[in-house]
Short mmCIF file of C-alpha atoms in Angstrom, two decimals:
data_model
loop_
_atom_site.label_atom_id
_atom_site.label_comp_id
_atom_site.label_asym_id
_atom_site.label_seq_id
_atom_site.Cartn_x
_atom_site.Cartn_y
_atom_site.Cartn_z
CA MET Z 1 8.59 53.32 -45.92
CA ALA Z 2 7.20 49.97 -46.89
CA SER Z 3 10.13 48.11 -45.35
CA CYS Z 4 9.72 50.12 -42.10
CA GLN Z 5 6.05 49.15 -41.85
CA GLU Z 6 6.84 45.51 -42.54
CA ARG Z 7 9.49 45.55 -39.83
CA LYS Z 8 7.01 47.02 -37.32
CA ARG Z 9 4.42 44.44 -38.32
CA ALA Z 10 6.95 41.67 -37.85
CA GLU Z 11 7.90 43.04 -34.44
CA ARG Z 12 4.23 43.18 -33.40
CA GLU Z 13 3.69 39.58 -34.51
CA ALA Z 14 6.83 38.51 -32.68
CA ARG Z 15 5.65 40.25 -29.52
CA LYS Z 16 2.25 38.55 -29.86
CA LYS Z 17 3.91 35.16 -30.21
CA VAL Z 18 6.10 35.83 -27.19
CA ALA Z 19 3.09 36.99 -25.17
CA GLN Z 20 1.10 33.91 -26.25
CA ALA Z 21 3.98 31.60 -25.35
CA PHE Z 22 4.40 33.36 -22.00
CA LYS Z 23 0.66 33.04 -21.33
CA GLU Z 24 0.67 29.35 -22.17
CA GLY Z 25 3.77 28.85 -20.04
CA ALA Z 26 2.14 30.70 -17.15
CA ILE Z 27 -0.91 28.46 -17.38
CA TRP Z 28 1.26 25.34 -17.29
CA ARG Z 29 3.27 26.71 -14.38
CA LEU Z 30 0.03 27.42 -12.50
CA LYS Z 31 -1.18 23.87 -13.15
CA LEU Z 32 2.10 22.45 -11.93
CA ARG Z 33 1.95 24.60 -8.78
CA ILE Z 34 -1.58 23.45 -8.04
CA LEU Z 35 -0.51 19.83 -8.57
CA THR Z 36 2.47 20.38 -6.27
CA TRP Z 37 0.29 21.74 -3.46
CA LEU Z 38 -2.17 18.89 -3.88
CA MET Z 39 0.70 16.45 -3.54
CA TRP Z 40 1.78 18.12 -0.30
CA ILE Z 41 -1.77 18.15 1.09
CA LEU Z 42 -2.29 14.47 0.27
CA LEU Z 43 1.08 13.62 1.74
CA CYS Z 44 0.26 15.39 4.99
CA ALA Z 45 -3.20 13.79 5.18
CA GLU Z 46 -1.85 10.31 4.52
CA TRP Z 47 1.02 10.52 7.01
CA ILE Z 48 -1.10 12.05 9.75
CA SER Z 49 -4.03 9.65 9.34
CA THR Z 50 -1.83 6.55 9.52
CA ASN Z 51 0.30 7.78 12.46
CA ARG Z 52 3.49 7.11 10.53
CA VAL Z 53 5.50 9.75 12.29
CA HIS Z 54 5.92 11.17 15.78
CA ASP Z 55 4.03 14.28 16.82
CA GLY Z 56 6.94 16.70 16.32
CA LEU Z 57 7.72 15.49 12.82
CA ARG Z 58 4.02 15.39 12.00
CA MET Z 59 3.67 19.06 12.89
CA ALA Z 60 6.76 19.87 10.83
CA ILE Z 61 5.26 18.10 7.81
CA LEU Z 62 1.99 19.93 8.30
CA ALA Z 63 3.72 23.34 8.53
CA ALA Z 64 6.19 22.70 5.70
CA PRO Z 65 3.88 23.58 2.74
CA TRP Z 66 3.01 26.97 4.23
CA THR Z 67 6.62 27.80 5.14
CA ILE Z 68 7.90 26.79 1.74
CA GLY Z 69 4.99 28.63 0.10
CA ILE Z 70 6.07 31.94 1.67
CA LEU Z 71 9.68 31.38 0.65
CA TYR Z 72 8.55 30.24 -2.81
CA CYS Z 73 7.29 33.71 -3.58
CA SER Z 74 10.49 35.42 -2.47
CA ALA Z 75 13.45 33.40 -3.73
CA ASP Z 76 14.09 31.59 -6.99
CA TRP Z 77 16.44 29.03 -5.41
CA VAL Z 78 13.64 27.88 -3.08
CA ARG Z 79 11.57 26.98 -6.13
CA ASP Z 80 14.33 24.73 -7.37
CA VAL Z 81 14.60 23.09 -3.94
CA CYS Z 82 10.83 22.55 -3.84
CA TRP Z 83 10.83 20.74 -7.17
CA VAL Z 84 13.78 18.59 -6.17
CA LEU Z 85 11.99 17.65 -2.92
CA MET Z 86 8.75 16.83 -4.73
CA LEU Z 87 10.55 14.71 -7.34
CA TYR Z 88 12.21 12.83 -4.47
CA ILE Z 89 9.21 12.43 -2.14
CA TRP Z 90 6.36 11.78 -4.59
CA PRO Z 91 7.60 8.45 -6.03
CA GLN Z 92 8.39 7.12 -2.55
CA TRP Z 93 4.98 8.14 -1.24
CA MET Z 94 3.23 6.49 -4.18
CA LEU Z 95 5.16 3.29 -3.52
CA ASN Z 96 4.12 3.44 0.15
CA LEU Z 97 0.47 3.54 -0.87
CA ILE Z 98 0.85 0.24 -2.74
CA PRO Z 99 0.78 -2.53 -0.11
CA GLY Z 100 3.90 -4.63 -0.45
CA GLU Z 101 3.94 -8.34 0.32
CA ARG Z 102 5.20 -9.30 3.78
CA SER Z 103 5.91 -12.45 5.70
CA VAL Z 104 3.67 -13.30 8.65
CA ARG Z 105 6.47 -12.35 11.04
CA GLN Z 106 6.89 -8.93 9.39
CA TYR Z 107 3.11 -8.41 9.57
CA MET Z 108 3.10 -9.24 13.28
CA ASN Z 109 5.99 -6.87 13.96
CA LYS Z 110 4.38 -4.03 12.02
CA TYR Z 111 0.82 -4.19 13.35
CA GLY Z 112 0.95 -6.06 16.66
CA VAL Z 113 -1.33 -9.08 16.98
CA VAL Z 114 -1.94 -9.22 20.75
CA GLY Z 115 -2.42 -6.78 23.59
CA THR Z 116 -2.76 -6.98 27.37
CA ARG Z 117 -6.08 -5.90 28.83
CA PRO Z 118 -6.38 -5.17 32.59
CA ILE Z 119 -9.52 -6.75 34.01
CA GLU Z 120 -11.67 -4.94 36.54
CA GLY Z 121 -11.64 -6.79 39.84
CA GLY Z 122 -8.16 -8.27 39.44
CA GLY Z 123 -5.90 -9.84 36.85
CA SER Z 124 -5.40 -9.19 33.16
CA ALA Z 125 -6.12 -10.86 29.83
CA VAL Z 126 -3.86 -11.19 26.79
CA VAL Z 127 -6.23 -10.66 23.88
CA CYS Z 128 -5.93 -10.71 20.11
CA THR Z 129 -6.06 -7.41 18.30
CA LYS Z 130 -8.07 -7.12 15.10
CA TYR Z 131 -4.83 -7.82 13.21
CA GLY Z 132 -4.27 -11.04 15.14
CA ARG Z 133 -7.83 -12.15 14.45
CA ASN Z 134 -7.33 -11.22 10.79
CA LEU Z 135 -4.33 -13.56 10.55
CA TRP Z 136 -6.25 -16.59 11.78
CA SER Z 137 -9.54 -15.93 10.00
CA GLY Z 138 -7.80 -14.86 6.77
CA PHE Z 139 -5.69 -18.00 6.39
CA ILE Z 140 -8.55 -20.25 7.47
CA LYS Z 141 -10.61 -18.72 4.66
CA VAL Z 142 -7.77 -19.25 2.15
CA ILE Z 143 -7.71 -22.96 3.04
CA THR Z 144 -11.49 -23.48 3.03
CA ASP Z 145 -11.85 -21.55 -0.25
CA ALA Z 146 -9.30 -23.91 -1.81
CA HIS Z 147 -11.28 -26.86 -0.43
CA ASN Z 148 -14.44 -25.50 -2.06
CA ARG Z 149 -12.51 -25.47 -5.38
CA HIS Z 150 -11.56 -29.14 -4.70
CA GLN Z 151 -7.93 -28.20 -4.03
CA SER Z 152 -5.61 -28.70 -1.07
CA TRP Z 153 -2.00 -28.52 0.03
CA GLY Z 154 -2.29 -31.75 2.00
CA GLY Z 155 -0.58 -29.97 4.90
CA GLN Z 156 2.57 -29.44 2.80
CA PHE Z 157 3.36 -25.76 3.26
CA THR Z 158 5.72 -23.84 5.51
CA MET Z 159 5.82 -20.51 7.34
CA GLU Z 160 7.63 -18.99 4.34
CA ASP Z 161 4.62 -19.85 2.15
CA LEU Z 162 2.29 -17.75 4.31
CA ARG Z 163 2.28 -14.23 2.86
CA MET Z 164 0.46 -10.98 3.61
CA SER Z 165 -0.36 -8.43 0.91
CA GLY Z 166 -1.63 -5.49 2.93
CA HIS Z 167 -4.13 -7.28 5.18
CA ARG Z 168 -4.95 -9.97 2.62
CA CYS Z 169 -3.71 -13.48 3.31
CA ARG Z 170 -2.41 -15.92 0.73
CA ILE Z 171 -0.39 -19.14 0.55
CA LYS Z 172 2.42 -18.76 -1.96
CA ARG Z 173 2.71 -22.47 -2.79
CA GLU Z 174 0.24 -23.87 -5.32
CA PRO Z 175 -2.29 -26.42 -3.95
CA MET Z 176 -1.44 -29.68 -5.71
CA CYS Z 177 -3.53 -32.19 -3.72
CA ASP Z 178 -7.11 -33.36 -3.98
CA GLY Z 179 -9.56 -31.23 -2.01
CA SER Z 180 -10.84 -34.01 0.23
CA PHE Z 181 -12.05 -33.29 3.73
CA ALA Z 182 -9.15 -35.32 5.14
CA ASN Z 183 -6.69 -33.06 3.30
CA LEU Z 184 -8.59 -29.99 4.54
CA LEU Z 185 -8.02 -31.18 8.11
CA LEU Z 186 -4.31 -31.66 7.35
CA ASP Z 187 -4.11 -28.08 6.04
CA LEU Z 188 -5.89 -26.69 9.11
CA ALA Z 189 -3.61 -28.64 11.48
CA THR Z 190 -0.47 -27.37 9.68
CA LEU Z 191 -1.76 -23.80 9.70
CA ALA Z 192 -2.50 -23.95 13.43
CA ARG Z 193 1.00 -25.23 14.24
CA LEU Z 194 2.62 -22.54 12.07
CA LEU Z 195 0.58 -19.60 13.39
CA LEU Z 196 0.87 -20.57 17.06
CA VAL Z 197 4.06 -18.55 17.53
CA ASP Z 198 5.29 -16.87 20.70
CA GLU Z 199 3.08 -13.81 20.15
CA PHE Z 200 -0.01 -15.94 20.76
CA LYS Z 201 1.33 -17.48 23.97
CA ASP Z 202 1.31 -16.28 27.56
CA SER Z 203 4.30 -15.96 29.88
CA GLN Z 204 4.14 -19.69 30.68
CA GLY Z 205 4.29 -20.60 26.98
CA ASP Z 206 0.66 -21.71 26.78
CA PRO Z 207 -1.71 -20.47 24.04
CA ILE Z 208 -3.77 -17.47 25.10
CA SER Z 209 -7.53 -17.62 25.68
CA TYR Z 210 -9.66 -18.56 22.66
CA ILE Z 211 -6.55 -19.12 20.51
CA ARG Z 212 -6.00 -22.21 22.65
CA GLU Z 213 -9.47 -23.48 21.84
CA LEU Z 214 -9.16 -22.65 18.13
CA TYR Z 215 -5.77 -24.39 17.98
CA ASN Z 216 -7.22 -27.53 19.57
CA LEU Z 217 -10.16 -27.49 17.17
CA MET Z 218 -7.83 -27.28 14.13
CA VAL Z 219 -5.28 -29.83 15.36
CA SER Z 220 -7.72 -32.29 16.95
CA PRO Z 221 -11.12 -31.65 15.32
CA THR Z 222 -14.23 -33.18 16.79
CA VAL Z 223 -15.28 -34.52 13.38
CA GLY Z 224 -13.69 -37.45 11.57
CA SER Z 225 -12.02 -37.39 8.16
CA CYS Z 226 -15.23 -38.51 6.41
CA PRO Z 227 -18.17 -36.81 8.16
CA SER Z 228 -21.67 -36.47 6.76
CA LYS Z 229 -22.41 -33.42 4.65
CA ALA Z 230 -24.50 -31.85 7.45
CA LYS Z 231 -21.78 -32.44 10.05
CA LYS Z 232 -19.08 -31.03 7.76
CA GLU Z 233 -21.14 -27.87 7.12
CA LYS Z 234 -21.68 -27.35 10.84
CA PHE Z 235 -17.98 -27.82 11.56
CA LEU Z 236 -17.02 -25.19 8.98
CA LYS Z 237 -19.81 -22.93 10.23
CA PHE Z 238 -18.32 -22.97 13.72
CA LEU Z 239 -14.71 -22.76 12.49
CA HIS Z 240 -15.35 -19.56 10.50
CA ASN Z 241 -17.14 -18.00 13.46
CA HIS Z 242 -15.02 -19.26 16.33
CA PRO Z 243 -14.80 -16.83 19.28
CA ALA Z 244 -11.05 -16.50 18.60
CA VAL Z 245 -11.70 -14.69 15.30
CA LYS Z 246 -14.48 -12.47 16.65
CA SER Z 247 -14.20 -9.31 18.73
CA PRO Z 248 -14.77 -9.60 22.50
CA ARG Z 249 -17.89 -7.45 22.07
CA ALA Z 250 -19.37 -9.82 19.48
CA VAL Z 251 -18.72 -12.84 21.72
CA THR Z 252 -20.23 -11.17 24.78
CA ILE Z 253 -23.33 -10.06 22.86
CA LEU Z 254 -23.76 -13.62 21.51
CA ILE Z 255 -23.52 -15.17 24.99
CA SER Z 256 -25.98 -12.63 26.36
CA ALA Z 257 -28.37 -13.34 23.47
CA VAL Z 258 -28.02 -17.11 24.00
CA PHE Z 259 -28.97 -16.71 27.66
CA GLN Z 260 -31.92 -14.51 26.68
CA ALA Z 261 -33.03 -17.10 24.10
CA TYR Z 262 -32.68 -19.84 26.73
CA LYS Z 263 -35.11 -18.02 29.04
CA SER Z 264 -37.63 -17.82 26.19
CA MET Z 265 -37.35 -21.48 25.09
CA GLY Z 266 -40.08 -24.03 25.48
CA GLN Z 267 -39.66 -26.98 27.80
CA ILE Z 268 -38.33 -29.42 25.19
CA GLU Z 269 -35.79 -27.02 23.64
CA LYS Z 270 -34.61 -25.88 27.07
CA LYS Z 271 -34.09 -29.50 28.17
CA THR Z 272 -31.97 -30.11 25.05
CA VAL Z 273 -29.68 -27.22 26.00
CA ASP Z 274 -29.54 -28.44 29.61
CA ASP Z 275 -28.50 -31.91 28.43
CA LEU Z 276 -25.79 -30.44 26.18
CA VAL Z 277 -24.36 -28.42 29.04
CA ALA Z 278 -24.53 -31.34 31.47
CA LYS Z 279 -22.47 -33.52 29.09
CA MET Z 280 -19.50 -31.12 29.10
CA LYS Z 281 -16.46 -32.38 30.97
CA PHE Z 282 -14.43 -30.31 33.45
CA THR Z 283 -11.21 -31.37 35.13
CA GLU Z 284 -11.10 -28.51 37.64
CA ASP Z 285 -13.55 -26.60 39.82
CA TRP Z 286 -14.44 -23.43 37.89
CA ARG Z 287 -15.37 -21.67 41.13
CA VAL Z 288 -11.67 -21.42 42.05
CA ASP Z 289 -11.08 -19.18 39.01
CA ALA Z 290 -14.19 -17.14 39.75
CA ALA Z 291 -13.02 -16.46 43.31
CA LEU Z 292 -9.82 -14.80 41.99
CA ASN Z 293 -11.78 -11.86 40.61
CA SER Z 294 -13.71 -9.61 43.01
CA LEU Z 295 -16.63 -9.03 40.61
CA LEU Z 296 -16.98 -12.71 39.73
CA ASN Z 297 -16.69 -13.62 43.41
CA LYS Z 298 -19.44 -11.17 44.30
CA VAL Z 299 -21.87 -13.01 42.01
CA LEU Z 300 -20.51 -16.39 43.12
CA LEU Z 301 -21.30 -15.71 46.80
CA PHE Z 302 -24.47 -13.67 46.29
CA LYS Z 303 -27.47 -15.00 48.17
CA TYR Z 304 -30.81 -13.26 48.66
CA ASN Z 305 -31.35 -11.97 52.20
CA ASP Z 306 -27.86 -13.07 53.24
CA PRO Z 307 -25.27 -10.37 52.38
CA ASN Z 308 -22.62 -12.07 54.55
CA ASN Z 309 -22.77 -15.43 52.79
CA THR Z 310 -19.32 -17.01 52.33
CA LEU Z 311 -20.27 -20.23 50.52
CA PRO Z 312 -20.63 -20.50 46.71
CA SER Z 313 -24.24 -20.54 45.55
CA TYR Z 314 -23.44 -22.64 42.47
CA ALA Z 315 -22.53 -26.27 41.81
CA PRO Z 316 -19.00 -27.01 40.49
CA ASN Z 317 -20.37 -28.74 37.36
CA PRO Z 318 -20.97 -27.21 33.88
CA SER Z 319 -24.65 -26.60 34.67
CA GLY Z 320 -23.63 -24.50 37.64
CA LEU Z 321 -21.23 -22.48 35.47
CA PHE Z 322 -23.93 -21.98 32.83
CA ARG Z 323 -26.28 -20.56 35.47
CA PHE Z 324 -23.45 -18.48 36.97
CA LEU Z 325 -22.56 -16.84 33.63
CA ARG Z 326 -26.23 -16.08 33.01
CA ASN Z 327 -26.46 -14.26 36.32
CA PHE Z 328 -23.12 -12.50 35.82
CA GLN Z 329 -24.30 -11.15 32.45
CA GLN Z 330 -27.32 -9.63 34.17
CA HIS Z 331 -25.89 -8.52 37.52
CA GLY Z 332 -22.07 -8.48 37.24
CA GLY Z 333 -21.94 -4.72 36.88
CA ASP Z 334 -24.56 -3.90 39.53
CA ALA Z 335 -23.48 -1.39 42.18
CA ASN Z 336 -23.06 -2.68 45.73
CA GLN Z 337 -26.38 -2.88 47.50
CA GLY Z 338 -25.23 -1.20 50.72
CA ASP Z 339 -23.18 1.83 49.69
CA LYS Z 340 -24.11 1.85 45.95
CA LYS Z 341 -20.42 1.85 45.13
CA GLN Z 342 -19.68 1.60 41.41
CA ASN Z 343 -18.06 -1.74 40.47
CA ILE Z 344 -16.90 -1.14 36.89
CA SER Z 345 -15.57 1.90 35.06
CA ASN Z 346 -17.53 1.12 31.88
CA LEU Z 347 -19.65 -1.65 30.41
CA GLU Z 348 -16.79 -2.72 28.16
CA GLU Z 349 -15.20 -4.38 31.19
CA LEU Z 350 -17.94 -7.03 31.15
CA GLU Z 351 -16.76 -8.06 27.67
CA TYR Z 352 -13.49 -9.35 29.12
CA ILE Z 353 -14.10 -10.51 32.69
CA ALA Z 354 -16.18 -13.68 32.32
CA SER Z 355 -15.36 -14.18 28.65
CA TYR Z 356 -11.61 -14.58 29.18
CA ARG Z 357 -11.83 -16.35 32.52
CA PHE Z 358 -14.05 -19.05 31.03
CA SER Z 359 -13.05 -19.08 27.37
CA THR Z 360 -12.89 -22.90 27.24
CA PHE Z 361 -16.45 -23.31 28.50
CA ILE Z 362 -17.80 -20.58 26.21
CA SER Z 363 -16.07 -22.12 23.16
CA MET Z 364 -17.41 -25.57 24.05
CA LEU Z 365 -20.89 -24.16 24.59
CA ILE Z 366 -20.99 -22.39 21.21
CA GLU Z 367 -19.54 -25.44 19.44
CA ASP Z 368 -22.14 -27.78 20.94
CA LEU Z 369 -24.98 -25.41 20.13
CA VAL Z 370 -23.79 -25.26 16.51
CA MET Z 371 -23.05 -28.97 16.09
CA GLU Z 372 -26.18 -30.22 17.87
CA LEU Z 373 -28.80 -27.51 17.32
CA ASP Z 374 -27.28 -25.76 14.26
CA MET Z 375 -28.15 -22.47 16.01
CA GLN Z 376 -31.72 -22.73 14.82
CA GLY Z 377 -35.02 -21.97 16.52
CA MET Z 378 -34.72 -19.42 19.33
CA LEU Z 379 -30.95 -19.20 18.75
CA GLN Z 380 -31.12 -18.25 15.06
CA TYR Z 381 -31.48 -14.49 15.53
CA ALA Z 382 -28.57 -14.34 18.01
CA TRP Z 383 -26.35 -16.35 15.64
CA GLU Z 384 -27.14 -14.23 12.56
CA ASN Z 385 -26.21 -11.05 14.41
CA TYR Z 386 -23.00 -12.67 15.64
CA THR Z 387 -21.86 -13.84 12.20
CA ARG Z 388 -22.39 -10.34 10.74
CA ALA Z 389 -20.30 -8.68 13.48
#
């Protein structure tokens, strides 16, 4: 009798242990299932948000968890397949989330650094994308940061030394030279020559708008190798905020704000700006370029009380162009007076039309305002907004 009771007690304890083990195993299986579904959800979200796949494959990925989930409940072999898939996909996905280091060429191929923008009124502009601007501004910052630490490469680095980790720029080679201003200029000149690859050139092989001006500034800077501290600071101030590394919207807003500030200036400050503009040198008549675009030409020929005027209302010198751009900013998008026909499809068009037709003048204007006036006085507010953009 006693042995029978002990046997039953042992069986009950064994059943309890089995039940406890099964319960614990069920809890772990539930946790693993939840983790598996979270992995799938994150995978779908990450692939869809980054546009890594085409629409058909994206929909298949999105539907896969639900399809597999239904099969998961009905067939044991599907469970095994699910775990094999997760063990295969999860490590690869995790590695994809960690930005690997790329060459500049690989970065350009992956993200695209330029794009063609049709311009209302005729023509088109090849413009930098945000990734193209990131390349120039990022490596310029790497070089100037090294200069601030009294280090330099002395211009001794190659295209293979320029590396991209995600969207972060770095120069692989260690800076071994003294961080003098002369060496800084050598580094900037080398960087400009390396980055000015075919992607940043037009069909004729010339640098595209704004990149051309930035390239010239870095290769043939307007300051000497031993400038004063104030002149050096102004040069770097303009370099870090060159129109080439800013969005078209930021540049257009700055120009508009500069013209607004000009209208509000006192007589002395306004004369200083007029003198700066008058000293700019042009080799060609800017009105020829303006006449190639219907919207620019409309402002060029506009004359009060004479709608049939066929002669330009502006002088061919820089002062005439300054006045022309002021008027275009205010009236370039106005509907035609007679039939009220709409001239532009949206205000964004104004960011490209004058800006990319006259990029050289706009770059020279901003540079002179920085180097001569330090963007102070009436210009300070416009400049602060521009640098934060």
